[in-house]
Amino acid sequence: MSSDKPQNASESELPQAVPVRRRRWAPSLVWLIPVVAAVIGGWLAVHAVLSRGPTITISFQNAEGIEAGKTRIKYKDVEIGEVTSVKLSPNRQSILATAQLSKEAADYLAEDSRFWVVRPRISGGGVTGIGTMLSGAYIGMDVGKSAARKSEFTGLETPPIINADLPGHTFFLRADNLGSLNTGSPVYFRRVPVGQVVGYELDAKGGFVRVSVFISAPYDRFVTSNSRFWHASGVDVSLSADGLNVSTQSLAAIALGGIAFETPLADNAGIPLSDRNFILHDAREKALQNPDREMQPFRLRFHQSLRGLSVGAPVDFRGITIGEVTAIGVEYMPERKDFDMTVDIRTYPSRLDTLSRGSRISGKLSPQQLIGNGMRAQLRSGNLLTGQLYVALDFFRDAPPAKLIVRKGMPELPTIPGDLEELQRVLQRIVKKLDAIPFDNIGQQANDSLKSLQQTLDSVKALSDGLNKETVPQASKTLEQLQQTLEATRQTMKADSPLQQDVRSAAQEVKETARSFRALADYLDRHPEALVRGKEAQP
C-alpha cells in the first residue's frame, strides 16, 4: 500500500487535461477580393449575354469592302452592328457575312429589310458614298415594314433608290419596251420632278416590261384613275402648221431618260390603292388620246411592194388617224401563181364618233355600205425623205365595184394601187416608149448633119476671108462715092440753090396753069354749049 501512494502523489502533481470546445473558422479579409471579382465577372457575363443582340447572315456576290471585325452595319448612319466573319457559301456562288447586331436592332430584322455595301459609286444620277473613301466601306440597312422576322438576308448589289419609310406610293407601268429608262430615272408632273423609277422587270412570258415608279408625297395625290403616263426621254421634235416644235422635260431626262404623267380630266377621288397599274405610252400625243371603246380588224391585200410599211404605221382617213397596222405577211395564191402581200390593220370607229359632236357615225354605216360607196385602202408615202408608207382609207368613185370578203374569219377590204405605184407604172410606160425611139439612127443623122454644118461653116469662113481681101476695099470706095453723091444732093437741096429757085418758079407756073384749068372747067360746067358754039362775047 505504501508503494502505491508516492505514485499517486506524482500523478497529482502533473497538470490535468481540460477539454476545450473547438473554435469555428473565420474567413480572412484577403479572400473578399476574389469573391467580389468573381461576382462582378459573373454579373458582367450575365449582362453581356442578356444584352447581346441577334446574329444575322447576309449573302453578297463578292466581299469587296467587307472585312471581319472592321466592317460596321449602320442604319441612318448610326452603328447597330459589326461583321464578325466572312466566308464562302457552300456552293461557292456568293459570300456569307455573319454580323452581330445590338439588342436594340432586333426589331429591325423584318422580312423585307434590305442590306447593301456602301462604297463610292458614280452613276448617271450623281456620285454617292464619298465619305467611305476615308472611313472605309460599311453595310447600310433599310428597315422593312413586314411583321415577319428572319435572320438570313440577300444583300443588294446597288443601294435602293428610296427608303421604306419615305412617304409616297409605288405605281406599276406596263410598257412595250424599256427605252432609255433606268433605275433612278426621274418622273415628272408638269415638268416638276415628283418621283423616280425604282425598278423594272420583264413579264414572265416576255410580252412586255413592268416598270415600277415611286411618287413621293404629297405629289402622289395627283395620280388618279384617269392619269396618263408616257416616255419623256430625249428630245421630241415635231413639224406642224405652227412650225417646228422642240419639246423636252429637262436635261436630266435627255441624259437619263424619264417618265411624265398628266391627268386630262379632273378626278378628285383618286385611285384605290389596290389598283396602281397603268399603261406607259411612247409619246404624249398618244397617251392623251381618248380611250378607244371598240376595235374592228381588217385585212388588206396588195399586189405591190410593202417596202417602207412597218407594224405600227397609222391608218389614215383624210388626215385623221383611225387605226394602225398590226401585222404584215405574205400569202401564195395558187390560182394566179403569184403572191399577195397581206396587211392586217386595226381600226377604231369611235374616233370618228368623237369628232362628230355627239352623233354616232360608226353605228349608221356598215363596212359593206362604205365599200359600195367607193371606199378603198391605198398605200401612200408619208415621208419622201425616209420612204415611210401608211395606209389611207378614202372614197374613190371611179373604182371598180367590189364587196366585203370574209376569209378565214377576217374581213378583207378592197384595195387599189398607191399613187407612187401608179407613178412608177406611168414612168415604166414612158421608159418603154423611149426605148422604142431609134436613138442610134438619130445620133448618126445628127452626126452627119454636124459634118455638113461644119463644111458650110468652112465655106462661110472662106467667103468671109475673100470678102475681107477683095470686096471690103471695093465697098469702101463705093461708100466714099456714095458719100460724095449725098453731099452734092444736100447742096442741091438747099433753099437758096438755083435748082430750088427753078423748082419754085416751075411750081408757081403749074399753080397758075391749074388755076386757069379750074376757071375753064367752071365755065364749061355752066356753059357746056361753048364746046360747040364757042365762047359768047361779053356785053
Coordinates of C-alpha atoms in Angstrom, one line a residue:
M1 CA 0.0 0.0 0.0
S2 CA 2.9 2.3 0.8
S3 CA 4.4 1.8 -2.5
D4 CA 1.3 2.9 -4.3
K5 CA 1.0 6.3 -2.5
P6 CA 4.0 8.0 -3.9
Q7 CA 3.0 7.0 -7.3
N8 CA -0.4 8.6 -6.8
A9 CA 1.2 11.7 -5.4
S10 CA 3.3 12.2 -8.5
E11 CA 0.3 11.9 -10.6
S12 CA -1.4 14.5 -8.6
E13 CA 1.4 16.9 -9.3
L14 CA 1.0 16.6 -13.1
P15 CA -1.4 19.1 -14.8
Q16 CA -4.7 17.7 -15.7
A17 CA -6.0 17.9 -19.3
V18 CA -9.1 20.0 -19.5
P19 CA -11.4 19.6 -22.6
V20 CA -11.8 22.8 -24.6
R21 CA -14.5 23.5 -27.3
R22 CA -13.1 23.7 -30.8
R23 CA -13.2 27.3 -32.3
R24 CA -15.1 28.0 -35.6
W25 CA -13.0 29.1 -38.7
A26 CA -13.3 32.8 -39.5
P27 CA -12.8 34.0 -43.1
S28 CA -10.0 36.3 -43.8
L29 CA -10.4 39.7 -45.5
V30 CA -7.9 38.7 -48.1
W31 CA -10.4 36.3 -49.6
L32 CA -13.0 39.0 -50.0
I33 CA -11.3 40.5 -53.1
P34 CA -11.5 37.4 -55.4
V35 CA -15.1 36.8 -54.2
V36 CA -16.1 40.3 -55.3
A37 CA -14.2 39.9 -58.6
A38 CA -16.0 36.7 -59.3
V39 CA -19.4 38.2 -58.5
I40 CA -18.7 41.2 -60.8
G41 CA -17.4 38.9 -63.6
G42 CA -20.5 36.8 -63.3
W43 CA -22.7 39.8 -63.4
L44 CA -20.9 41.1 -66.5
A45 CA -21.1 37.8 -68.2
V46 CA -24.8 37.6 -67.5
H47 CA -25.3 41.2 -68.6
A48 CA -23.3 40.6 -71.8
V49 CA -25.4 37.5 -72.6
L50 CA -28.7 39.4 -71.8
S51 CA -27.6 42.5 -73.8
R52 CA -26.3 40.6 -76.8
G53 CA -28.2 41.2 -79.9
P54 CA -29.3 38.8 -82.7
T55 CA -26.8 37.3 -85.2
I56 CA -27.6 37.6 -88.9
T57 CA -26.2 36.2 -92.1
I58 CA -26.1 38.4 -95.3
S59 CA -25.1 36.9 -98.7
F60 CA -23.3 39.1 -101.3
Q61 CA -22.0 38.4 -104.7
N62 CA -18.4 39.4 -103.6
A63 CA -16.6 40.5 -100.5
E64 CA -15.3 43.8 -101.8
G65 CA -15.0 46.3 -98.9
I66 CA -16.2 43.7 -96.3
E67 CA -13.7 42.7 -93.5
A68 CA -14.4 40.7 -90.4
G69 CA -14.0 42.8 -87.2
K70 CA -13.8 46.1 -89.2
T71 CA -16.9 46.5 -91.3
R72 CA -19.8 48.1 -89.4
I73 CA -23.5 47.9 -90.0
K74 CA -25.3 51.2 -89.9
Y75 CA -28.9 52.4 -90.1
K76 CA -29.3 56.1 -90.9
D77 CA -25.6 56.5 -90.2
V78 CA -26.0 55.0 -86.6
E79 CA -23.9 51.9 -85.9
I80 CA -26.0 49.0 -84.9
G81 CA -23.7 46.0 -85.5
E82 CA -20.4 44.6 -86.8
V83 CA -19.4 41.9 -89.2
T84 CA -17.8 39.0 -87.3
S85 CA -16.8 36.6 -90.0
V86 CA -16.7 36.4 -93.8
K87 CA -16.7 33.0 -95.7
L88 CA -17.7 31.5 -99.0
S89 CA -21.1 29.9 -99.3
P90 CA -21.2 26.0 -99.7
N91 CA -22.0 26.3 -103.4
R92 CA -19.2 28.9 -103.8
Q93 CA -21.6 31.2 -105.7
S94 CA -21.6 34.0 -103.1
I95 CA -20.0 35.0 -99.8
L96 CA -21.7 34.9 -96.4
A97 CA -21.1 37.7 -94.0
T98 CA -22.1 36.9 -90.4
A99 CA -22.8 40.0 -88.3
Q100 CA -23.6 40.6 -84.6
L101 CA -26.2 43.3 -84.1
S102 CA -27.1 45.3 -81.0
K103 CA -30.1 44.3 -78.9
E104 CA -32.0 47.4 -80.0
A105 CA -31.7 46.2 -83.6
A106 CA -33.7 43.1 -83.0
D107 CA -36.9 44.8 -84.1
Y108 CA -35.3 45.9 -87.4
L109 CA -35.0 42.4 -88.8
A110 CA -38.2 42.5 -90.8
E111 CA -38.6 40.0 -93.6
D112 CA -38.4 42.9 -96.2
S113 CA -35.4 44.6 -94.6
R114 CA -32.6 45.4 -97.1
F115 CA -28.8 45.4 -96.7
W116 CA -26.2 46.7 -99.2
V117 CA -22.5 47.7 -99.2
V118 CA -21.9 51.5 -99.1
R119 CA -18.9 52.4 -101.2
P120 CA -18.0 55.2 -103.6
R121 CA -20.2 54.9 -106.7
I122 CA -20.5 57.0 -109.9
S123 CA -23.8 56.7 -111.8
G124 CA -25.8 58.9 -114.1
G125 CA -27.7 60.3 -111.2
G126 CA -24.6 61.5 -109.4
V127 CA -21.8 60.4 -107.1
T128 CA -22.6 58.6 -103.8
G129 CA -20.5 57.2 -100.9
I130 CA -17.7 59.8 -101.0
G131 CA -17.3 59.6 -97.2
T132 CA -16.3 56.0 -97.3
M133 CA -13.1 56.9 -99.1
L134 CA -11.6 57.8 -95.7
S135 CA -13.7 55.8 -93.2
G136 CA -13.9 52.6 -95.3
A137 CA -16.9 50.8 -96.6
Y138 CA -19.8 49.8 -94.4
I139 CA -23.1 47.9 -94.7
G140 CA -26.2 50.1 -94.9
M141 CA -29.6 48.9 -93.8
D142 CA -33.1 49.8 -94.6
V143 CA -35.8 48.6 -92.2
G144 CA -38.8 47.0 -93.8
K145 CA -42.4 47.1 -92.8
S146 CA -43.3 43.4 -92.7
A147 CA -44.4 41.8 -89.5
A148 CA -42.5 38.6 -90.2
R149 CA -38.9 38.2 -88.9
K150 CA -35.9 36.4 -90.3
S151 CA -32.1 36.3 -89.8
E152 CA -30.8 35.4 -93.3
F153 CA -30.8 38.1 -95.9
T154 CA -29.6 38.6 -99.5
G155 CA -27.7 41.8 -99.9
L156 CA -28.4 44.3 -102.7
E157 CA -25.6 45.0 -105.3
T158 CA -26.7 48.6 -105.6
P159 CA -28.2 50.9 -103.0
P160 CA -32.0 51.3 -103.1
I161 CA -33.4 54.4 -104.7
I162 CA -35.9 55.1 -101.9
N163 CA -36.2 54.1 -98.3
A164 CA -39.1 52.2 -96.9
D165 CA -40.1 55.0 -94.6
L166 CA -40.3 57.6 -97.3
P167 CA -43.9 58.8 -97.7
G168 CA -45.5 58.2 -101.1
H169 CA -46.8 55.4 -103.3
T170 CA -45.4 52.9 -105.8
F171 CA -47.1 52.6 -109.2
F172 CA -46.6 50.0 -111.9
L173 CA -46.5 50.8 -115.6
R174 CA -46.8 48.4 -118.5
A175 CA -44.6 49.3 -121.5
D176 CA -43.8 47.6 -124.8
N177 CA -40.1 48.3 -124.2
L178 CA -37.9 49.9 -121.6
G179 CA -36.5 52.6 -123.9
S180 CA -33.8 54.7 -122.3
L181 CA -35.2 54.3 -118.8
N182 CA -33.1 53.0 -115.9
T183 CA -33.2 52.8 -112.2
G184 CA -33.2 56.3 -110.8
S185 CA -34.8 57.9 -114.0
P186 CA -36.9 60.9 -112.9
V187 CA -40.7 61.1 -113.0
Y188 CA -42.2 64.5 -113.9
F189 CA -45.6 66.1 -113.4
R190 CA -46.0 69.4 -115.3
R191 CA -42.2 69.3 -115.6
V192 CA -41.7 69.1 -111.9
P193 CA -39.7 66.1 -110.7
V194 CA -42.0 64.2 -108.3
G195 CA -40.6 60.7 -108.2
Q196 CA -38.2 58.1 -109.6
V197 CA -38.0 54.8 -111.4
V198 CA -37.3 52.2 -108.7
G199 CA -37.2 49.0 -110.8
Y200 CA -38.2 47.1 -113.9
E201 CA -38.6 43.5 -114.9
L202 CA -39.7 41.5 -117.9
D203 CA -43.1 39.8 -117.9
A204 CA -42.9 36.0 -117.3
K205 CA -43.6 35.4 -120.9
G206 CA -41.5 38.3 -122.2
G207 CA -44.5 40.1 -123.7
F208 CA -44.0 43.4 -122.0
V209 CA -41.8 45.3 -119.4
R210 CA -43.2 46.1 -116.0
V211 CA -41.7 49.4 -114.7
S212 CA -42.1 50.4 -111.0
V213 CA -42.1 54.1 -110.2
F214 CA -42.3 55.7 -106.8
I215 CA -44.0 59.1 -106.5
S216 CA -43.3 61.0 -103.3
A217 CA -45.9 62.6 -101.1
P218 CA -47.7 64.9 -101.5
Y219 CA -47.4 64.6 -105.3
D220 CA -48.8 61.1 -105.3
R221 CA -52.3 62.5 -104.8
F222 CA -52.2 63.9 -108.4
V223 CA -52.2 60.3 -109.7
T224 CA -55.8 59.4 -110.4
S225 CA -57.6 56.7 -112.3
N226 CA -57.6 58.9 -115.4
S227 CA -53.9 59.7 -115.3
R228 CA -51.8 59.0 -118.5
F229 CA -48.1 58.1 -118.4
W230 CA -45.6 58.4 -121.3
H231 CA -41.9 58.3 -122.1
A232 CA -40.3 61.7 -121.6
S233 CA -36.8 60.7 -122.7
G234 CA -34.7 62.6 -125.2
V235 CA -36.0 65.5 -127.4
D236 CA -39.4 65.5 -129.1
V237 CA -39.2 67.3 -132.4
S238 CA -42.4 67.8 -134.5
L239 CA -43.2 69.8 -137.6
S240 CA -46.7 71.1 -137.8
A241 CA -48.7 74.0 -139.3
D242 CA -47.4 76.2 -136.4
G243 CA -43.8 75.5 -137.4
L244 CA -41.0 73.4 -135.8
N245 CA -41.7 72.4 -132.2
V246 CA -39.0 71.1 -129.9
S247 CA -40.1 69.7 -126.5
T248 CA -38.2 68.1 -123.6
Q249 CA -38.7 67.7 -119.9
S250 CA -35.2 68.6 -118.7
L251 CA -31.5 68.0 -119.4
A252 CA -31.6 65.1 -116.9
A253 CA -34.4 63.4 -119.0
I254 CA -32.3 63.7 -122.1
A255 CA -29.3 62.0 -120.4
L256 CA -31.0 59.5 -118.1
G257 CA -34.4 59.1 -119.6
G258 CA -37.6 59.9 -117.8
I259 CA -41.4 59.5 -117.4
A260 CA -44.1 62.1 -117.4
F261 CA -47.7 61.9 -116.4
E262 CA -50.8 64.1 -116.7
T263 CA -54.4 63.9 -115.8
P264 CA -56.5 65.4 -118.7
L265 CA -59.8 65.3 -116.7
A266 CA -60.3 66.3 -113.1
D267 CA -60.7 63.4 -110.8
N268 CA -60.5 64.4 -107.1
A269 CA -61.5 60.9 -105.9
G270 CA -58.1 59.5 -106.8
I271 CA -57.5 55.8 -107.4
P272 CA -57.9 52.9 -105.0
L273 CA -54.6 51.6 -103.5
S274 CA -55.3 48.1 -104.8
D275 CA -55.2 49.3 -108.5
R276 CA -52.0 51.1 -109.4
N277 CA -51.4 49.7 -112.8
F278 CA -51.1 52.0 -115.8
I279 CA -50.0 51.9 -119.5
L280 CA -46.7 53.6 -120.4
H281 CA -47.2 55.2 -123.8
D282 CA -44.5 56.1 -126.3
A283 CA -45.5 59.8 -126.6
R284 CA -47.7 62.4 -125.0
E285 CA -50.0 62.7 -128.0
K286 CA -50.7 59.0 -127.9
A287 CA -51.2 59.0 -124.2
L288 CA -53.7 61.8 -124.2
Q289 CA -55.9 60.3 -126.9
N290 CA -59.4 59.4 -125.8
P291 CA -59.7 55.7 -124.9
D292 CA -61.0 53.6 -127.8
R293 CA -64.3 51.9 -126.9
E294 CA -64.4 49.5 -129.8
M295 CA -62.0 47.9 -132.2
Q296 CA -62.6 46.5 -135.7
P297 CA -59.9 44.4 -137.5
F298 CA -59.5 44.1 -141.3
R299 CA -57.1 42.5 -143.7
L300 CA -55.8 44.2 -146.9
R301 CA -54.2 42.5 -149.9
F302 CA -51.8 44.4 -152.1
H303 CA -50.0 43.4 -155.3
Q304 CA -47.1 45.7 -154.8
S305 CA -44.0 46.1 -152.7
L306 CA -44.5 46.9 -149.0
R307 CA -41.1 48.4 -148.6
G308 CA -41.4 51.3 -146.2
L309 CA -44.5 50.0 -144.4
S310 CA -43.9 48.8 -140.8
V311 CA -46.0 47.5 -138.0
G312 CA -47.5 50.4 -136.1
A313 CA -47.9 52.6 -139.1
P314 CA -51.0 54.7 -139.0
V315 CA -54.3 54.0 -140.8
D316 CA -55.5 57.4 -142.0
F317 CA -58.8 58.7 -143.1
R318 CA -58.5 62.1 -144.7
G319 CA -55.9 63.2 -142.2
I320 CA -57.4 61.6 -139.1
T321 CA -55.6 58.6 -137.7
I322 CA -58.3 56.0 -137.0
G323 CA -56.1 52.8 -136.6
E324 CA -52.8 51.2 -137.0
V325 CA -51.0 48.4 -138.8
T326 CA -50.8 45.3 -136.6
A327 CA -49.1 42.7 -138.9
I328 CA -47.5 42.3 -142.3
G329 CA -47.4 38.9 -144.1
V330 CA -47.4 37.2 -147.5
E331 CA -49.7 34.5 -148.9
Y332 CA -49.2 32.4 -152.0
M333 CA -52.2 32.3 -154.4
P334 CA -52.1 29.0 -156.5
E335 CA -54.7 30.1 -159.0
R336 CA -52.6 33.1 -160.0
K337 CA -49.2 31.6 -159.3
D338 CA -48.4 34.8 -157.5
F339 CA -48.1 36.2 -154.0
D340 CA -50.4 38.5 -152.1
M341 CA -48.9 40.9 -149.6
T342 CA -51.3 40.9 -146.7
V343 CA -51.5 43.8 -144.2
D344 CA -53.6 43.4 -141.0
I345 CA -55.0 46.7 -139.6
R346 CA -56.9 47.6 -136.5
T347 CA -59.4 50.5 -136.8
Y348 CA -61.2 52.4 -134.0
P349 CA -64.5 53.8 -135.4
S350 CA -65.2 55.6 -132.1
R351 CA -62.5 58.1 -133.0
L352 CA -64.8 59.4 -135.8
D353 CA -67.7 59.5 -133.3
T354 CA -65.6 61.7 -131.0
L355 CA -65.1 64.3 -133.8
S356 CA -68.7 64.2 -135.0
R357 CA -70.0 66.3 -132.0
G358 CA -72.1 63.6 -130.4
S359 CA -73.6 61.8 -133.4
R360 CA -72.7 58.2 -133.7
I361 CA -71.3 57.7 -137.3
S362 CA -70.0 54.2 -136.8
G363 CA -73.4 52.9 -135.9
K364 CA -75.1 54.3 -139.1
L365 CA -72.7 52.9 -141.8
S366 CA -71.6 49.4 -142.2
P367 CA -68.3 48.4 -144.0
Q368 CA -70.4 46.9 -146.9
Q369 CA -72.1 50.3 -147.4
L370 CA -68.8 52.1 -147.3
I371 CA -67.3 49.7 -149.8
G372 CA -70.3 50.1 -152.1
N373 CA -69.8 53.9 -152.0
G374 CA -66.2 53.5 -153.2
M375 CA -64.2 53.2 -150.0
R376 CA -60.8 51.6 -150.8
A377 CA -57.5 51.1 -149.0
Q378 CA -54.3 52.6 -150.5
L379 CA -50.7 52.8 -149.6
R380 CA -49.3 56.3 -149.6
S381 CA -46.0 57.9 -148.8
G382 CA -45.9 59.7 -145.5
N383 CA -42.3 61.0 -145.9
L384 CA -40.4 61.4 -149.2
L385 CA -37.1 61.5 -147.4
T386 CA -37.5 58.3 -145.4
G387 CA -39.8 56.5 -147.7
Q388 CA -42.2 55.6 -144.9
L389 CA -45.6 54.3 -146.0
Y390 CA -49.0 54.4 -144.3
V391 CA -52.5 53.0 -145.1
A392 CA -55.0 55.5 -146.3
L393 CA -58.8 54.9 -146.4
D394 CA -60.7 57.1 -148.8
F395 CA -63.6 57.1 -151.3
F396 CA -62.7 56.5 -155.0
R397 CA -65.9 57.0 -157.0
D398 CA -64.4 55.6 -160.2
A399 CA -63.0 52.4 -158.6
P400 CA -64.3 49.1 -159.9
P401 CA -67.2 47.5 -158.0
A402 CA -66.1 45.4 -155.0
K403 CA -67.6 43.6 -152.0
L404 CA -66.6 42.9 -148.4
I405 CA -65.0 39.4 -148.3
V406 CA -64.6 37.4 -145.1
R407 CA -61.8 34.8 -145.4
K408 CA -60.8 32.6 -142.5
G409 CA -62.9 34.8 -140.2
M410 CA -61.1 38.0 -141.2
P411 CA -63.0 40.7 -143.2
E412 CA -61.0 41.9 -146.1
L413 CA -61.3 45.5 -147.5
P414 CA -60.6 46.0 -151.3
T415 CA -57.5 47.9 -152.2
I416 CA -56.3 50.0 -155.1
P417 CA -52.7 50.7 -156.2
G418 CA -51.0 53.6 -154.5
D419 CA -50.1 56.9 -156.1
L420 CA -46.4 56.1 -156.0
E421 CA -47.1 52.7 -157.6
E422 CA -49.2 54.3 -160.3
L423 CA -46.5 56.9 -160.9
Q424 CA -44.0 54.1 -161.3
R425 CA -46.2 52.4 -163.9
V426 CA -46.5 55.6 -165.9
L427 CA -42.8 56.0 -165.8
Q428 CA -42.3 52.5 -166.9
R429 CA -44.6 53.1 -169.9
I430 CA -42.7 56.3 -170.7
V431 CA -39.4 54.4 -170.5
K432 CA -40.7 51.7 -172.8
K433 CA -41.7 54.3 -175.4
L434 CA -38.3 56.0 -175.0
D435 CA -36.7 52.6 -175.6
A436 CA -38.6 52.3 -178.9
I437 CA -37.1 55.5 -180.2
P438 CA -34.1 54.8 -182.6
F439 CA -31.6 57.0 -180.8
D440 CA -28.7 55.3 -182.7
N441 CA -30.1 56.4 -186.1
I442 CA -31.0 59.8 -184.8
G443 CA -27.5 60.1 -183.4
Q444 CA -25.9 59.0 -186.8
Q445 CA -28.1 61.5 -188.7
A446 CA -27.2 64.2 -186.2
N447 CA -23.5 63.4 -186.7
D448 CA -23.9 63.7 -190.5
S449 CA -25.7 66.9 -190.1
L450 CA -22.9 68.2 -187.9
K451 CA -20.4 67.3 -190.5
S452 CA -22.4 69.1 -193.2
L453 CA -22.8 72.1 -190.9
Q454 CA -19.0 72.1 -190.4
Q455 CA -18.5 72.1 -194.1
T456 CA -20.9 75.0 -194.5
L457 CA -19.1 76.9 -191.8
D458 CA -15.8 76.3 -193.5
S459 CA -17.3 77.7 -196.8
V460 CA -18.7 80.7 -195.0
K461 CA -15.3 81.3 -193.4
A462 CA -13.6 81.1 -196.8
L463 CA -16.2 83.5 -198.2
S464 CA -15.6 85.9 -195.3
D465 CA -11.9 85.8 -195.9
G466 CA -12.5 86.6 -199.6
L467 CA -14.7 89.5 -198.7
N468 CA -12.1 90.9 -196.3
K469 CA -9.5 90.8 -199.0
E470 CA -11.4 92.0 -202.2
T471 CA -14.9 93.1 -201.5
V472 CA -14.3 95.2 -198.5
P473 CA -11.8 97.6 -200.2
Q474 CA -14.3 98.0 -203.2
A475 CA -17.1 98.6 -200.8
S476 CA -15.1 101.3 -199.1
K477 CA -14.6 103.1 -202.4
T478 CA -18.3 102.8 -203.3
L479 CA -19.2 104.2 -199.9
E480 CA -16.9 107.2 -200.5
Q481 CA -18.6 107.8 -203.9
L482 CA -22.0 107.5 -202.3
Q483 CA -21.0 110.0 -199.6
Q484 CA -19.9 112.4 -202.3
T485 CA -23.2 112.0 -204.1
L486 CA -25.1 112.6 -200.9
E487 CA -23.1 115.7 -200.2
A488 CA -23.9 117.0 -203.8
T489 CA -27.5 116.2 -203.3
R490 CA -27.5 118.1 -199.9
Q491 CA -26.0 121.1 -201.7
T492 CA -28.6 120.9 -204.4
M493 CA -31.5 120.7 -201.9
K494 CA -30.5 123.9 -200.1
A495 CA -33.2 126.7 -200.2
D496 CA -31.0 129.3 -201.9
S497 CA -29.7 126.9 -204.6
P498 CA -30.6 127.7 -208.3
L499 CA -32.3 124.3 -208.6
Q500 CA -34.6 125.2 -205.7
Q501 CA -35.4 128.6 -207.3
D502 CA -36.2 127.0 -210.6
V503 CA -38.4 124.4 -209.0
R504 CA -40.3 127.1 -207.1
S505 CA -40.8 129.1 -210.4
A506 CA -42.0 125.9 -212.1
A507 CA -44.3 125.2 -209.3
Q508 CA -45.7 128.8 -209.5
E509 CA -46.4 128.3 -213.2
V510 CA -48.0 125.0 -212.6
K511 CA -50.1 126.7 -210.0
E512 CA -51.2 129.4 -212.4
T513 CA -51.9 126.8 -215.1
A514 CA -54.0 124.8 -212.7
R515 CA -56.0 128.0 -211.8
S516 CA -56.7 128.6 -215.5
F517 CA -57.8 125.0 -216.0
R518 CA -60.1 125.3 -212.9
A519 CA -61.7 128.5 -214.4
L520 CA -62.2 126.8 -217.7
A521 CA -63.8 123.8 -216.0
D522 CA -66.1 126.1 -214.1
Y523 CA -67.2 127.9 -217.3
L524 CA -67.8 124.7 -219.3
D525 CA -69.8 123.4 -216.4
R526 CA -72.0 126.5 -216.6
H527 CA -72.0 126.7 -220.5
P528 CA -71.4 123.2 -222.0
E529 CA -72.6 124.5 -225.3
A530 CA -69.5 126.5 -225.6
L531 CA -67.7 123.4 -226.7
V532 CA -69.8 123.6 -230.0
R533 CA -70.6 127.3 -230.4
G534 CA -67.6 128.7 -228.7
K535 CA -67.5 131.4 -226.1
E536 CA -70.0 134.1 -226.4
A537 CA -68.9 137.6 -226.4
Q538 CA -69.5 139.5 -223.2
P539 CA -71.7 142.6 -223.4

